[in-house]
Amino acid sequence: MLDVTLVRCLQLCVSVTLVSRLEGRVSAPARVEAVVGKPFTLSCTLVKKGTGDSVTQVRWLDPKNQTLIAYQPGRKDTVSGQQHVELVSSPGDSSQISIKRVSYRDEGCYTCTFDVYPSGAREGTTCLTVTGVVTHGGNKTAVSGKMATLNCHFGLPEKVQQVLWRRRLAGPPVEWQDVVSFVPEGEPETKEEYQDRATVSSSLADSELSLRPVRVEDEGCYSCEFHTYPDGTKSSTVCLTIYVLPKPQVSYKTTSPGVIEANCTAISRPASEIVWNVEGNNRTMGAPVNSVQPLDDGTTQVISTLVVQSGLLKDVSVKCLVHHKGLESAIAVSMNTKIGTALTILISVTTVAFLLVLSLCFCLWKCFLRKEVD
Ligand SMILES: *[C@@H]1O[C@H](CO)[C@@H](O)[C@H](O)[C@H]1NC(C)=O
Ligand SMILES: *[C@@H]1O[C@H](CO)[C@@H](O)[C@H](O)[C@H]1NC(C)=O
Ligand SMILES: *[C@@H]1O[C@H](CO)[C@@H](O)[C@H](O)[C@H]1NC(C)=O
Ligand SMILES: *[C@@H]1O[C@H](CO)[C@@H](O)[C@H](O)[C@H]1NC(C)=O
């Protein structure tokens, strides 16, 4: 009988000690990650406050043990603290503060302290790691022979040890080829294949890869990698498209009396679109016929063949219009008929003038000769 009571008593004692151990503990996540430039909320909670205990003050210390914010629960007028943080209203015995814009300097361990009356202060610690994400300036297009630039941004340059640009080679399997790299306080290093053509900006936050002159073979996707310590590699992929602009030409020949066959030829990348403009006239003989042929250098040749009555060319201008994605407006090539007329007039005028000068000379010569003879 006595034994049973003793056992009961012991059990009770043990559970009471357990409860009192749990009492007044502060629960806070040990590790959290915040993205640089974004707001972030830190929180901790006082669990199992003892009966009769009351929280008189809550304090947050930053990684340098300086007061970040301090307040008496439920009394807004008592909040004091640093500019870059604010108190977030939170229920009961929990506390939340928000860092308005996380920066590299915010990394470290934060302590939240609940001053509890009468049992004393309780504290919890949360360690914050600041991470960054890579953003890029979007896919780009460039004209062959000109300059192409691709750019990436990483918000946490303090942690970057190397920036590396790599090119994705056509798979499978997908492989990456180094193009150019940059390390702080070092010279950018360009791989042999890109020597004299690839350059990288000397920045650990904003990295810009430039290729000049850019070639059709450079088309593809590139990754910008920011090698950080201790968070590892952060990267993003951006793609480059290369255009070759058309330089259209028109040629024509007479296939049968009164019928002319005209060709408008455009070599470009990607393929051009060719249309004919016959000054609103309906005297073409049938629709133009287009032939499309891919060439070895990555360009495409488009020939548009139009058959017209030669009579038409005397009074209207026939133009070939070449449209290409890389051009702001279409290139127009005239079939030279009107210019041809102008040329004829020019030649005639020149000839007449020449003859006039010649006869004048002849006259003068005759006059002089006569005088001399006299
Ligand atoms: C902050 O205080 C804690 C003890 O409260 C101590 O362990 C830590 O080293 C201190 N940190 C700095 C940066 O002073
Ligand atoms: C960039 O181009 C690649 C391949 O052409 C495509 O998969 C990707 O969605 C493009 N990205 C953007 C942001 O347009
Ligand atoms: C036009 O192009 C075709 C091939 O598409 C060719 O057979 C023809 O001889 C060309 N005509 C002229 C006038 O250049
Ligand atoms: C163009 O000519 C065709 C016949 O050659 C005729 O059917 C069509 O109506 C004409 N269109 C116009 C706009 O004159």
Short mmCIF file of N, CA, C and O in Angstrom, two decimals, residues 3 13 34 50 74 119 124 130 189 194 218 223 236 299 308 316 324 358 361-362 372 374:
data_model
loop_
_atom_site.label_atom_id
_atom_site.label_comp_id
_atom_site.label_asym_id
_atom_site.label_seq_id
_atom_site.Cartn_x
_atom_site.Cartn_y
_atom_site.Cartn_z
N ASP A 3 4.01 1.25 -0.74
CA ASP A 3 4.85 1.19 -1.95
C ASP A 3 4.15 1.84 -3.14
O ASP A 3 4.75 2.62 -3.88
N CYS A 13 6.37 13.29 -9.30
CA CYS A 13 7.57 14.13 -9.19
C CYS A 13 8.28 14.26 -10.54
O CYS A 13 8.64 15.36 -10.97
N ALA A 34 17.71 33.46 -46.42
CA ALA A 34 16.99 34.62 -46.95
C ALA A 34 17.64 35.03 -48.26
O ALA A 34 18.85 34.91 -48.43
N GLY A 50 5.23 29.51 -17.77
CA GLY A 50 4.74 29.04 -16.48
C GLY A 50 3.53 29.86 -16.04
O GLY A 50 3.40 31.02 -16.43
N GLY A 74 2.35 44.18 -26.64
CA GLY A 74 1.05 44.85 -26.59
C GLY A 74 1.14 46.36 -26.48
O GLY A 74 0.12 47.04 -26.41
N SER A 119 10.16 34.53 -13.54
CA SER A 119 11.11 33.42 -13.67
C SER A 119 12.41 33.75 -14.42
O SER A 119 13.34 32.96 -14.44
N GLY A 124 16.35 32.45 -27.52
CA GLY A 124 16.47 31.51 -28.63
C GLY A 124 17.37 32.13 -29.69
O GLY A 124 17.52 33.35 -29.76
N VAL A 130 22.41 34.33 -46.04
CA VAL A 130 21.91 35.13 -47.16
C VAL A 130 22.32 34.46 -48.46
O VAL A 130 23.50 34.13 -48.66
N GLU A 189 40.19 35.46 -68.13
CA GLU A 189 40.88 34.41 -68.87
C GLU A 189 39.98 33.89 -69.98
O GLU A 189 38.86 33.43 -69.71
N TYR A 194 38.19 31.29 -78.31
CA TYR A 194 37.51 32.60 -78.28
C TYR A 194 38.50 33.75 -78.13
O TYR A 194 38.08 34.89 -77.95
N ASP A 218 28.37 30.88 -83.40
CA ASP A 218 28.22 31.26 -81.99
C ASP A 218 26.79 31.14 -81.50
O ASP A 218 26.53 31.28 -80.31
N SER A 223 25.79 29.70 -70.37
CA SER A 223 25.43 29.82 -68.96
C SER A 223 26.43 30.74 -68.28
O SER A 223 27.62 30.73 -68.59
N SER A 236 22.65 30.67 -64.49
CA SER A 236 21.47 30.93 -65.30
C SER A 236 21.87 30.73 -66.76
O SER A 236 23.05 30.85 -67.09
N THR A 299 23.15 29.92 -93.77
CA THR A 299 22.19 30.88 -94.31
C THR A 299 21.21 30.16 -95.24
O THR A 299 21.40 28.98 -95.54
N VAL A 308 6.85 38.78 -116.09
CA VAL A 308 6.07 39.97 -116.44
C VAL A 308 6.12 40.25 -117.93
O VAL A 308 7.05 39.82 -118.60
N VAL A 316 5.47 51.27 -115.42
CA VAL A 316 5.38 51.17 -113.96
C VAL A 316 6.70 50.65 -113.39
O VAL A 316 7.48 50.01 -114.08
N HIS A 324 12.87 40.93 -93.52
CA HIS A 324 13.69 40.08 -92.65
C HIS A 324 13.53 40.54 -91.21
O HIS A 324 13.43 41.75 -90.95
N LEU A 358 32.09 69.39 -129.85
CA LEU A 358 32.94 68.96 -130.97
C LEU A 358 32.79 69.92 -132.17
O LEU A 358 33.80 70.38 -132.74
N CYS A 361 34.40 73.27 -131.46
CA CYS A 361 35.85 73.15 -131.63
C CYS A 361 36.21 73.23 -133.12
O CYS A 361 37.14 73.93 -133.53
N PHE A 362 35.41 72.49 -133.87
CA PHE A 362 35.65 72.44 -135.31
C PHE A 362 35.55 73.84 -135.92
O PHE A 362 36.41 74.27 -136.69
N GLU A 372 45.05 82.35 -140.06
CA GLU A 372 46.48 82.10 -140.26
C GLU A 372 46.83 82.09 -141.75
O GLU A 372 47.86 82.62 -142.17
N ASP A 374 45.19 83.65 -143.98
CA ASP A 374 45.10 85.04 -144.43
C ASP A 374 46.39 85.76 -144.10
O ASP A 374 46.96 86.49 -144.87
#
